[in-house]
PDB file of C-alpha atoms and ligand atoms in Angstrom:
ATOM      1  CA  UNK A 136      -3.801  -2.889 -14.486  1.00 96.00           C
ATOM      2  CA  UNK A 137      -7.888  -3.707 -13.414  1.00 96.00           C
ATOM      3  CA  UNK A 138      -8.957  -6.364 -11.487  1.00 97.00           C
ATOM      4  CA  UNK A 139     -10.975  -7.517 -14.967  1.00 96.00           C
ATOM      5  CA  UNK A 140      -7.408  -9.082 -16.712  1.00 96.00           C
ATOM      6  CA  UNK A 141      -7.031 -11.432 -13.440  1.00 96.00           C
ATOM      7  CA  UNK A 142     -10.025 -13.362 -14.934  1.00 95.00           C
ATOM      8  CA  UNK A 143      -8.519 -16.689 -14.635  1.00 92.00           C
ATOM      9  CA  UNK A 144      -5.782 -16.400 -12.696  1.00 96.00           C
ATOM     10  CA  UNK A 145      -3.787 -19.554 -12.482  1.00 95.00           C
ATOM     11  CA  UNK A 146      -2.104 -18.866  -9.149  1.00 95.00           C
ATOM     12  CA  UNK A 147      -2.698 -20.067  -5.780  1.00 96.00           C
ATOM     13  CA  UNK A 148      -3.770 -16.631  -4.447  1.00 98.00           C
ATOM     14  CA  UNK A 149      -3.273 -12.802  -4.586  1.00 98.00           C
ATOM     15  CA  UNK A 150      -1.602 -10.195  -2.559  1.00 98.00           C
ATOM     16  CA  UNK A 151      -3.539  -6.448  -1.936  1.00 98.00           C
ATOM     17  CA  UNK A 152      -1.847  -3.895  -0.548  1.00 98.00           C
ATOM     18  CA  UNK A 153      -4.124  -0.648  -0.266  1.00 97.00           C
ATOM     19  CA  UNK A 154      -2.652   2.691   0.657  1.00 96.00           C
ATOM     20  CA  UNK A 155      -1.989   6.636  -0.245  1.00 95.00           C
ATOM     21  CA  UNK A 156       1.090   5.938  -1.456  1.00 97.00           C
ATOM     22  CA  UNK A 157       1.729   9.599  -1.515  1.00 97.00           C
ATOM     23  CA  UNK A 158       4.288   8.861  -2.705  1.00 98.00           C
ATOM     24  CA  UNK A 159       5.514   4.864  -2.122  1.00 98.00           C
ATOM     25  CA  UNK A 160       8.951   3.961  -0.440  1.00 98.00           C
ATOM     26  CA  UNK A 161      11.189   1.298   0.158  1.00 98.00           C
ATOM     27  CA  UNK A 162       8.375   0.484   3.544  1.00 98.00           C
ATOM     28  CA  UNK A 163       5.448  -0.917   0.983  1.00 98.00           C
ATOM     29  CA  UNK A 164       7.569  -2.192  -1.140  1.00 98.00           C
ATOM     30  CA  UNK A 165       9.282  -4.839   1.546  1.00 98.00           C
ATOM     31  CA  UNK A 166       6.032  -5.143   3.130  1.00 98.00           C
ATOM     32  CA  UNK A 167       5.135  -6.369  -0.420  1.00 98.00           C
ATOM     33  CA  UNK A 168       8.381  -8.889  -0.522  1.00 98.00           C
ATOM     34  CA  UNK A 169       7.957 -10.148   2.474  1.00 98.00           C
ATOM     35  CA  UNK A 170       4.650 -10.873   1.519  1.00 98.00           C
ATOM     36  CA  UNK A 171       5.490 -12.392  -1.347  1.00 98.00           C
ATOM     37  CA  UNK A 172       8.066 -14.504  -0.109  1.00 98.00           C
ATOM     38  CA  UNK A 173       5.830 -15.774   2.998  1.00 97.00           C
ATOM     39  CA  UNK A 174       3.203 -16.931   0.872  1.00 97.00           C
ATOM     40  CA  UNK A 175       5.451 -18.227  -2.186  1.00 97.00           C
ATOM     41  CA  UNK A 176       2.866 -15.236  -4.313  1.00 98.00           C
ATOM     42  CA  UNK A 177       3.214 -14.736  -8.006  1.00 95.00           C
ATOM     43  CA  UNK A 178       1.298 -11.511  -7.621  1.00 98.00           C
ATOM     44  CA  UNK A 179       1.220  -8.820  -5.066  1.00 98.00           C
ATOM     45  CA  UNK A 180      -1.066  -5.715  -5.946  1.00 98.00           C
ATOM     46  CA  UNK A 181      -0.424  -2.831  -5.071  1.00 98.00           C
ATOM     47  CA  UNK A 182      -3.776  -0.931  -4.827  1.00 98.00           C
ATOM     48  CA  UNK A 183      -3.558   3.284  -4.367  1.00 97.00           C
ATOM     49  CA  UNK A 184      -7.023   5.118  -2.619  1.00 94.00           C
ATOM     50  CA  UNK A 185      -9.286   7.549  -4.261  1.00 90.00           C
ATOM     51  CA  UNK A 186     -10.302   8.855  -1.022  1.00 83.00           C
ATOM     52  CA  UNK A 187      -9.015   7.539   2.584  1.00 75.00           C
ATOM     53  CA  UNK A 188     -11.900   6.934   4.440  1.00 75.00           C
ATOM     54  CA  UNK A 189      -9.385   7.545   7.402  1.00 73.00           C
ATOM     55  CA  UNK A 190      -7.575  10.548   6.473  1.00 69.00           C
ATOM     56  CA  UNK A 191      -7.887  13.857   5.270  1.00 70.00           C
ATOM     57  CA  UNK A 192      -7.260  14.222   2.152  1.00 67.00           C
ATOM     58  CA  UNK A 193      -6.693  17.460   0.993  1.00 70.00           C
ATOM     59  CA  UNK A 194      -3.344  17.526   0.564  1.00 74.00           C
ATOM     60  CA  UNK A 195      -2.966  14.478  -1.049  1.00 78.00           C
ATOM     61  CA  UNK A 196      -0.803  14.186  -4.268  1.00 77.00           C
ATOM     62  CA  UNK A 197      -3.120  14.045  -7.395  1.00 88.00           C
ATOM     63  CA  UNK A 198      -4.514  10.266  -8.151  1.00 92.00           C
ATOM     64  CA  UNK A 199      -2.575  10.252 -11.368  1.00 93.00           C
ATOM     65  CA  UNK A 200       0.678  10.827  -9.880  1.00 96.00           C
ATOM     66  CA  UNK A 201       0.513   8.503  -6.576  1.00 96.00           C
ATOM     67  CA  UNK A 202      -0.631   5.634  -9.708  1.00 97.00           C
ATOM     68  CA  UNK A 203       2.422   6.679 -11.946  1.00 97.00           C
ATOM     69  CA  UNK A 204       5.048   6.434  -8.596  1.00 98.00           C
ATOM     70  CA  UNK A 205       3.486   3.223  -7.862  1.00 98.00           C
ATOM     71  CA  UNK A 206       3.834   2.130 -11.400  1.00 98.00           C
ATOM     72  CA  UNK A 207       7.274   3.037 -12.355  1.00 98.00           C
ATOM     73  CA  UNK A 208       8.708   1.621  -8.281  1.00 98.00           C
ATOM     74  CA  UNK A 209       7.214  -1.673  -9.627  1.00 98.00           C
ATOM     75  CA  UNK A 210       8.093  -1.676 -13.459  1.00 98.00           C
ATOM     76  CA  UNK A 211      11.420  -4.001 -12.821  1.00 97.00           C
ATOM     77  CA  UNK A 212       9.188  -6.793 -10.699  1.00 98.00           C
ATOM     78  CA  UNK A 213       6.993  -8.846 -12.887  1.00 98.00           C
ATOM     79  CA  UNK A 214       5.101 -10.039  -9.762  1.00 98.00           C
ATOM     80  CA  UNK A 215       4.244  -6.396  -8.530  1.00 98.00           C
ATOM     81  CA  UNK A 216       1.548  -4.541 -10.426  1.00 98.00           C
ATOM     82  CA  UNK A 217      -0.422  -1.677  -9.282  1.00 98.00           C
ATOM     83  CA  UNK A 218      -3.960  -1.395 -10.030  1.00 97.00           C
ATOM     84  CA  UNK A 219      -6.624   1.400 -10.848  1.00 96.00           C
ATOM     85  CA  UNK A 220     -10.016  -0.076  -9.561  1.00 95.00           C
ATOM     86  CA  UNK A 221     -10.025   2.430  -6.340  1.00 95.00           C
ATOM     87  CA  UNK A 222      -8.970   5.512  -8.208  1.00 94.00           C
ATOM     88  CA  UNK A 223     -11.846   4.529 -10.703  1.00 93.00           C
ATOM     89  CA  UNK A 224     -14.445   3.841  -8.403  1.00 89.00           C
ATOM     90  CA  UNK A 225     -16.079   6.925  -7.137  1.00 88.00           C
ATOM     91  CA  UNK A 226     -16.272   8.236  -3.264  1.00 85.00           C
ATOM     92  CA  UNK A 227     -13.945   6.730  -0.675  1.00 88.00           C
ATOM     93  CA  UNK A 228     -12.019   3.612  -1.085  1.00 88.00           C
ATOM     94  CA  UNK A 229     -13.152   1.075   1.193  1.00 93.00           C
ATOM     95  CA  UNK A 230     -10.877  -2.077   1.194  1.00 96.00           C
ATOM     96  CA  UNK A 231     -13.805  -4.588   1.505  1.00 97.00           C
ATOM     97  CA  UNK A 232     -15.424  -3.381  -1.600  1.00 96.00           C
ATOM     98  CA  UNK A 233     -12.064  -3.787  -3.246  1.00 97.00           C
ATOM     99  CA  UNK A 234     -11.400  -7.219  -1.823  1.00 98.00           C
ATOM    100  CA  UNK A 235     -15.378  -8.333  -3.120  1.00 98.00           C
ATOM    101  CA  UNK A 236     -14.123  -6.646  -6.538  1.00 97.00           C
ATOM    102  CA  UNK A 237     -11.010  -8.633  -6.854  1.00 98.00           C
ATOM    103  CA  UNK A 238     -13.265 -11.566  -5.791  1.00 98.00           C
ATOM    104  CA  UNK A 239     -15.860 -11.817  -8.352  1.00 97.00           C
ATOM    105  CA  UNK A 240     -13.407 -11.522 -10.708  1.00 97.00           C
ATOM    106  CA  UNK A 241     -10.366 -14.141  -9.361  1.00 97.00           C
ATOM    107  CA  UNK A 242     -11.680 -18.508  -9.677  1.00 96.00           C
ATOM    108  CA  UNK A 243     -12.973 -19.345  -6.677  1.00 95.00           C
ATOM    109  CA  UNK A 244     -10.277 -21.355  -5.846  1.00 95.00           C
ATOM    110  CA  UNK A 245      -7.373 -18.371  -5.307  1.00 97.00           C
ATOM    111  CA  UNK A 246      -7.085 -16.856  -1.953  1.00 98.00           C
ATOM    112  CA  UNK A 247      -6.899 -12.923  -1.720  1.00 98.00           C
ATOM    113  CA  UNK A 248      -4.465 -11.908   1.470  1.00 98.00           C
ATOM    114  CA  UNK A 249      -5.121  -8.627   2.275  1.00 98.00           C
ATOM    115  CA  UNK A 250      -1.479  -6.943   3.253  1.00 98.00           C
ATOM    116  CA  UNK A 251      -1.045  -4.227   6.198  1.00 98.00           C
ATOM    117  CA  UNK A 252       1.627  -2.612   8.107  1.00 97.00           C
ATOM    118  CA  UNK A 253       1.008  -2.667  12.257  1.00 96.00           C
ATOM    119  CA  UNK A 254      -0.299   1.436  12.224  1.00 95.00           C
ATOM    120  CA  UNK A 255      -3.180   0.135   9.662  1.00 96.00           C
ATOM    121  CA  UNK A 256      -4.222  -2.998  11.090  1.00 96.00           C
ATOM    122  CA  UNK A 257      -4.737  -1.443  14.857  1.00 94.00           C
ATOM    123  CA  UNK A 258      -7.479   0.866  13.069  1.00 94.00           C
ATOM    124  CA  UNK A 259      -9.153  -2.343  11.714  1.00 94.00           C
ATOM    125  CA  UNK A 260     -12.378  -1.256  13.896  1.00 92.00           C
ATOM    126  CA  UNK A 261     -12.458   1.783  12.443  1.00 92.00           C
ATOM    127  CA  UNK A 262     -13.108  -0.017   8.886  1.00 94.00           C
ATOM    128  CA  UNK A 263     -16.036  -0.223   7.056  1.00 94.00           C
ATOM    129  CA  UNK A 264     -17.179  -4.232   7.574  1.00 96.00           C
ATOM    130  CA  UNK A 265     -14.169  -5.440   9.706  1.00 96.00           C
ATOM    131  CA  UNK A 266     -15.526  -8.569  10.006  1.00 95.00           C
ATOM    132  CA  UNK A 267     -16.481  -8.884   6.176  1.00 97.00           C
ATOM    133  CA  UNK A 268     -12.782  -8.082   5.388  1.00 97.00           C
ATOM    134  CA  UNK A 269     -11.588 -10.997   7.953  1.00 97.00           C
ATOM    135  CA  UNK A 270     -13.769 -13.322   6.426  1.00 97.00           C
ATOM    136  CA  UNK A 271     -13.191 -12.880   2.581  1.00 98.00           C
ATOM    137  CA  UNK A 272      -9.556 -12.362   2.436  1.00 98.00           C
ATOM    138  CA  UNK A 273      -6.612 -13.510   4.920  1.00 98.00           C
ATOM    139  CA  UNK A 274      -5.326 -10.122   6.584  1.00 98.00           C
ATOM    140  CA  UNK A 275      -1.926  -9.633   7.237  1.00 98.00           C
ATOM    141  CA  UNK A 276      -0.165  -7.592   9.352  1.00 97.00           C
ATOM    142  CA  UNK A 277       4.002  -6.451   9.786  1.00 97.00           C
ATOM    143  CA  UNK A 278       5.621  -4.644  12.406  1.00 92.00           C
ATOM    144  CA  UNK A 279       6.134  -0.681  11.950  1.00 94.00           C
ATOM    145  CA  UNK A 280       7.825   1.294  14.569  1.00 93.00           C
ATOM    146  CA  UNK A 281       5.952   3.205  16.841  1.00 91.00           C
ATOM    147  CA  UNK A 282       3.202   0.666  16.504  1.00 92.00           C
ATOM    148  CA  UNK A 283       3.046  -2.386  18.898  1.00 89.00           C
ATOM    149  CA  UNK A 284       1.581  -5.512  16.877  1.00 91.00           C
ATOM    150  CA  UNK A 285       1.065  -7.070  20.439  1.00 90.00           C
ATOM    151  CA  UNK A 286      -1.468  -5.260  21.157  1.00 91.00           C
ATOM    152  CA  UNK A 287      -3.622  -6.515  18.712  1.00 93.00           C
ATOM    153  CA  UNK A 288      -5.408  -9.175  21.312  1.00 93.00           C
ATOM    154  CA  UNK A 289      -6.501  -5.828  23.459  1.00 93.00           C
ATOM    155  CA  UNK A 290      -7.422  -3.397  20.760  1.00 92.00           C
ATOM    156  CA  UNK A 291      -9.231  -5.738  18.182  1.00 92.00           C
ATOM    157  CA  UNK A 292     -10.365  -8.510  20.435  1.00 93.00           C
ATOM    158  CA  UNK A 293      -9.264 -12.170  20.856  1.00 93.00           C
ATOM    159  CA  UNK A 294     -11.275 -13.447  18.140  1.00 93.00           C
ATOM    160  CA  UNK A 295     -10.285 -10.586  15.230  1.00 94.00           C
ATOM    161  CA  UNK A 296      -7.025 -11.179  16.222  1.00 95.00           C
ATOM    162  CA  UNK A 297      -6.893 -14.760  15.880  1.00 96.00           C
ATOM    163  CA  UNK A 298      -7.574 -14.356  12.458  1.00 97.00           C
ATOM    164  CA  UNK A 299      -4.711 -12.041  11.721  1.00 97.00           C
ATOM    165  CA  UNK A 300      -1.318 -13.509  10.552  1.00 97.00           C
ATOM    166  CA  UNK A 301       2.023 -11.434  11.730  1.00 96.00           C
ATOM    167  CA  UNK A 302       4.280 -11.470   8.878  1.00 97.00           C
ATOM    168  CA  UNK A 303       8.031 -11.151  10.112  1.00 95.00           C
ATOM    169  CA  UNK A 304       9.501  -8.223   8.451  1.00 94.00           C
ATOM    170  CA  UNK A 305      12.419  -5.987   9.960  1.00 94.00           C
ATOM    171  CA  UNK A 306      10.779  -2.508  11.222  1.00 93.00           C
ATOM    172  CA  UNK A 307      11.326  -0.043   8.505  1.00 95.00           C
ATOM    173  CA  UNK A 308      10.729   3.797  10.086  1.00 95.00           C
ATOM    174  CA  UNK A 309      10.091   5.047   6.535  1.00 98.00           C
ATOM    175  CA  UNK A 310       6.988   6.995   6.252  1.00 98.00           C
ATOM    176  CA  UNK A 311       5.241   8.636   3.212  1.00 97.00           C
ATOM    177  CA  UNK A 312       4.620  11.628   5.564  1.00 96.00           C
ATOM    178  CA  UNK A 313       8.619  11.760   6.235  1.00 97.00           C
ATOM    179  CA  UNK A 314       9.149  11.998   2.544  1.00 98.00           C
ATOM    180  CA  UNK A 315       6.898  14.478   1.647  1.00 97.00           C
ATOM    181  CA  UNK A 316       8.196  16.539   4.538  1.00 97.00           C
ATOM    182  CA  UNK A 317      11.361  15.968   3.690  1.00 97.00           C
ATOM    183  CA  UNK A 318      10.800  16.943  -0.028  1.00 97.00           C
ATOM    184  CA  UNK A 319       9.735  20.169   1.218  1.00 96.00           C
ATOM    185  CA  UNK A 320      12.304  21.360   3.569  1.00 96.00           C
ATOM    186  CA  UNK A 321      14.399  20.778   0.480  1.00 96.00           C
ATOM    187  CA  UNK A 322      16.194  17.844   1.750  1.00 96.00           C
ATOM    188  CA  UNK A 323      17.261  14.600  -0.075  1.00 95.00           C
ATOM    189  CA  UNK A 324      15.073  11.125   0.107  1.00 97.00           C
ATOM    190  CA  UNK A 325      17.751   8.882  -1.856  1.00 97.00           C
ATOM    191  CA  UNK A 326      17.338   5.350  -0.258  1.00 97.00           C
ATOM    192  CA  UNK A 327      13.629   6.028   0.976  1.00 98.00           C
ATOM    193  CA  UNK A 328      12.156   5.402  -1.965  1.00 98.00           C
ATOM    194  CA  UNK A 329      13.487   3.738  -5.716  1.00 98.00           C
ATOM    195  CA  UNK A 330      15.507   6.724  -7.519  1.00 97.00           C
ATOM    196  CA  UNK A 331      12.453   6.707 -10.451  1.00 98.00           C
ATOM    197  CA  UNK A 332       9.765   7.678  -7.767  1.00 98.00           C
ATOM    198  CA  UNK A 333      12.533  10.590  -6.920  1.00 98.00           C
ATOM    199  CA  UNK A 334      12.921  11.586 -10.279  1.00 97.00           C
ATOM    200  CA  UNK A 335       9.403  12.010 -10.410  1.00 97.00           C
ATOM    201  CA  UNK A 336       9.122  14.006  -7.841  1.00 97.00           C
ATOM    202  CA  UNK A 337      11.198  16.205  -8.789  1.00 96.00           C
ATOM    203  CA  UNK A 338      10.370  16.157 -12.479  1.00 96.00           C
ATOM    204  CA  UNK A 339       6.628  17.481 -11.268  1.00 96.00           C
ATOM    205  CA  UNK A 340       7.612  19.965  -8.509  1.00 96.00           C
ATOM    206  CA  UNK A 341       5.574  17.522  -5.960  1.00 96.00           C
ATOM    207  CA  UNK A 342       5.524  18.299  -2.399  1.00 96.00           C
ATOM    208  CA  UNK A 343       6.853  21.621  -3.048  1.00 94.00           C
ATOM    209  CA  UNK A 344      10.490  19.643  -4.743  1.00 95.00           C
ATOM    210  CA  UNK A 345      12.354  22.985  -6.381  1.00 84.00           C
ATOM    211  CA  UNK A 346      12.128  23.195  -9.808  1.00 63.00           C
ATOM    212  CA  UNK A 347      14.576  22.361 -11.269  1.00 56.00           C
ATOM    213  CA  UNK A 348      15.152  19.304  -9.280  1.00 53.00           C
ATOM    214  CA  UNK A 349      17.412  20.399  -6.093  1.00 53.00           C
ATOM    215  CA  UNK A 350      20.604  18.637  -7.259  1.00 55.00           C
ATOM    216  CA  UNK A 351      21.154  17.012  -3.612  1.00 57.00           C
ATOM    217  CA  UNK A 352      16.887  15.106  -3.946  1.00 55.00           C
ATOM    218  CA  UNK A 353      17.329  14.225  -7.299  1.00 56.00           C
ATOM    219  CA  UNK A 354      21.189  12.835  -7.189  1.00 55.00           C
ATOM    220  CA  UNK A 355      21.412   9.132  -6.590  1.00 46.00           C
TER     221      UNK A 355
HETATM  222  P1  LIG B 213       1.446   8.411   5.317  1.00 86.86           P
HETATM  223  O1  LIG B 213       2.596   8.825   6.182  1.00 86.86           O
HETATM  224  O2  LIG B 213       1.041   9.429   4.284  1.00 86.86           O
HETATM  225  O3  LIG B 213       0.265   7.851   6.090  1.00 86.86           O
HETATM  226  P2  LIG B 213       2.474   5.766   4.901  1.00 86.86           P
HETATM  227  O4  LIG B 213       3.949   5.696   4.837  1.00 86.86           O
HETATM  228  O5  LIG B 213       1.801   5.372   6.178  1.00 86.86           O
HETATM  229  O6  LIG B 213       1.988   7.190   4.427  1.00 86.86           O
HETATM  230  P3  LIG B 213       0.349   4.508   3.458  1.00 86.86           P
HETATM  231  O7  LIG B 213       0.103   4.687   1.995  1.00 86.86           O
HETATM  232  O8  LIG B 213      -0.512   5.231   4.423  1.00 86.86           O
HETATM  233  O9  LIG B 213       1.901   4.881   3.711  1.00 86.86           O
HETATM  234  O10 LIG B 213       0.366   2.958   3.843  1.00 86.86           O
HETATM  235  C1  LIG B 213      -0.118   1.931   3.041  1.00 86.86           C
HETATM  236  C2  LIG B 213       0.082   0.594   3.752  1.00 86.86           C
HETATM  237  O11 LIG B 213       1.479   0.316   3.884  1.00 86.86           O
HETATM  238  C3  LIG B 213      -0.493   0.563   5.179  1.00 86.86           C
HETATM  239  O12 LIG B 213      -0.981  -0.758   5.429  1.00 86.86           O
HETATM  240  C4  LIG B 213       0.738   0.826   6.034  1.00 86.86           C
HETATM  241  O13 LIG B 213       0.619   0.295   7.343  1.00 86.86           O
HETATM  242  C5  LIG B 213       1.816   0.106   5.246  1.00 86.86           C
HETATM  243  N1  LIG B 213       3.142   0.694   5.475  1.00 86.86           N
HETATM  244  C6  LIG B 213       3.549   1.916   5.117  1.00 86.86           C
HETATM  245  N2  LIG B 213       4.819   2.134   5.480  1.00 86.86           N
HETATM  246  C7  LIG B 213       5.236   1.000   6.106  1.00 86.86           C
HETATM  247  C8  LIG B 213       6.465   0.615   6.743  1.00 86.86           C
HETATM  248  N3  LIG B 213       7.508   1.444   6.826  1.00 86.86           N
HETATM  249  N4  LIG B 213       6.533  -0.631   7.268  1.00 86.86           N
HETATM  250  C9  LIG B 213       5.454  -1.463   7.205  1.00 86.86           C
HETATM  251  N5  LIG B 213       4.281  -1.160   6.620  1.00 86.86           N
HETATM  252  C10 LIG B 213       4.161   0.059   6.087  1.00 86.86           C
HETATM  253 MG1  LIG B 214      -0.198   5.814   6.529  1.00 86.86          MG
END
C-alpha cells in the first residue's frame, strides 16, 4: 500500500512500525499485536527502509524482497498492511519524514503512534529530529532482551522519556540477524518467522538458503 489510499481514514489513529525487516519474524509481528491491542488500532503499518540511516547496509536483502516477506507475513490480518513510501523515496529512510508523510495525508484528527522495540528506541538521539518525531506522533517502546527499557530516563533524558509509552509485551529474543545467520549455517527457522516468509526464503536462495530449499528450513 502508499500512504496516499489512507486519505480519509475513519479510524482513531495509525500504527508505524519502521524497520529492515531483513527478513520479518514472529518479534515485529507481536510488537505489532500488542500494539494493536493496547491502542484498540484498526491499522498497524508496517513500514520497511530504503536505507538505515543507522546501519550498514550492504548486505541487506534486496528492497523488493524484505516488501514481499512483509507482505505475504501480513496477508491473513486485515489490520496489518505494509507500505512502500520509504522504499520509494530516495536516500535514507528517516522515520520523521515518514511520520510528516503519513501526516499530510491522514485527517487531522487521527493520531500516528510510532511503534519501537527497546534496542531502537535507546538510539532515539541518534535520529534525525528526535524531538520532531516525539512531538508529531506518540512513540512507543517494548521490551527486547538484552536491552534495558529502564534506562530510558538516563540515556534519553527525563523529559524525552516522559513522552515515551512502554507497551507490555513478553521479551521475544528473535532477531532478524539470528535468522539470516541461521539461514546460512543451513539450519532451520520454523517458529521464528510465519512458514510463507520461510518459503520465501528458500524459494529465492536468500541469505545463502540451499537451493533447493534444505528440507529441514523449509519443512513446517
Ligand atoms: P536486525 O537483527 O537485522 O537488526 P531486527 O530483528 O532488529 O533485525 P529490525 O528490522 O531492525 O529487526 O527492527 C524493526 C523494529 O522492530 C525495531 O523497532 C526493533 O526494535 C523492533 N523489533 C525487532 N525485533 C523485535 C523483538 N524481538 N522484540 C521487540 N521488538 C523488536
Ligand atoms: Mg535491528
Amino acid at each position: 500500500m502508499r500512504f496516499e489510499d489512507l486519505a480519509g481514514y475513519s479510524g482513531q489513529a495509525v500504527a508505524l512500525i519502521g524497520g529492515t525487516f531483513d527478513p520479518i519474524h514472529y518479534g515485529h509481528m507481536l510488537l505489532a499485536e500488542r500494539a494493536r491491542e493496547q491502542y484498540e488500532l484498526d491499522l498497524v503499518v508496517f513500514v520497511p527502509n530504503r536505507l538505515s540511516p543507522l546501519k550498514e547496509n550492504d548486505d541487506v536483502a534486496a528492497a523488493e524482497h524484505r516488501y514481499a516477506m512483509v507482505e505475504l507475513a501480513v496477508a491473513d490480518n486485515s489490520c496489518f498492511a505494509v507500505c512502500r513510501d520509504e522504499l520509494d523515496r530516495p536516500g535514507p529512510s528517516y522515520s520523521i519524514q515518514t511520520i510528516r508523510a503519513l501526516r499530510r495525508i491522514l485527517p487531522v484528527a487521527v493520531r500516528i503512534l510510532f511503534v519501537t522495540g527497546a534496542d531502537a528506541i535507546l538510539e532515539l538521539p541518534e535520529w534525525h529530529e528526535p524531538e520532531a518525531i516525539l512531538e508529531e506522533a506518540q512513540v512507543v517502546a517494548a521490551a527486547r532482551p538484552g536491552f534495558n527499557l529502564d534506562s530510558l530516563d538516563s540515556i534519553l533524558g527525563e523529559s524525552r522519556a516522559g513522552k515515551i509509552d512502554i507497551l507490555p509485551m513478553p521479551a521475544l529474543g528473535i532477531s532478524s540477524t539470528d535468522i539470516r545467520e541461521r539461514v546460512s549455517r543451513g539450519q532451520n527457522i520454523r517458529y521464528l518467522t510465519p512458514p510463507a516468509v520461510i518459503h520465501h526464503i528458500c524459494e529465492h536462495g536468500l541469505y545463502g538458503a540451499r537451493q533447493p530449499a534444505a528440507p529441514d528450513i523449509a519443512k513446517q
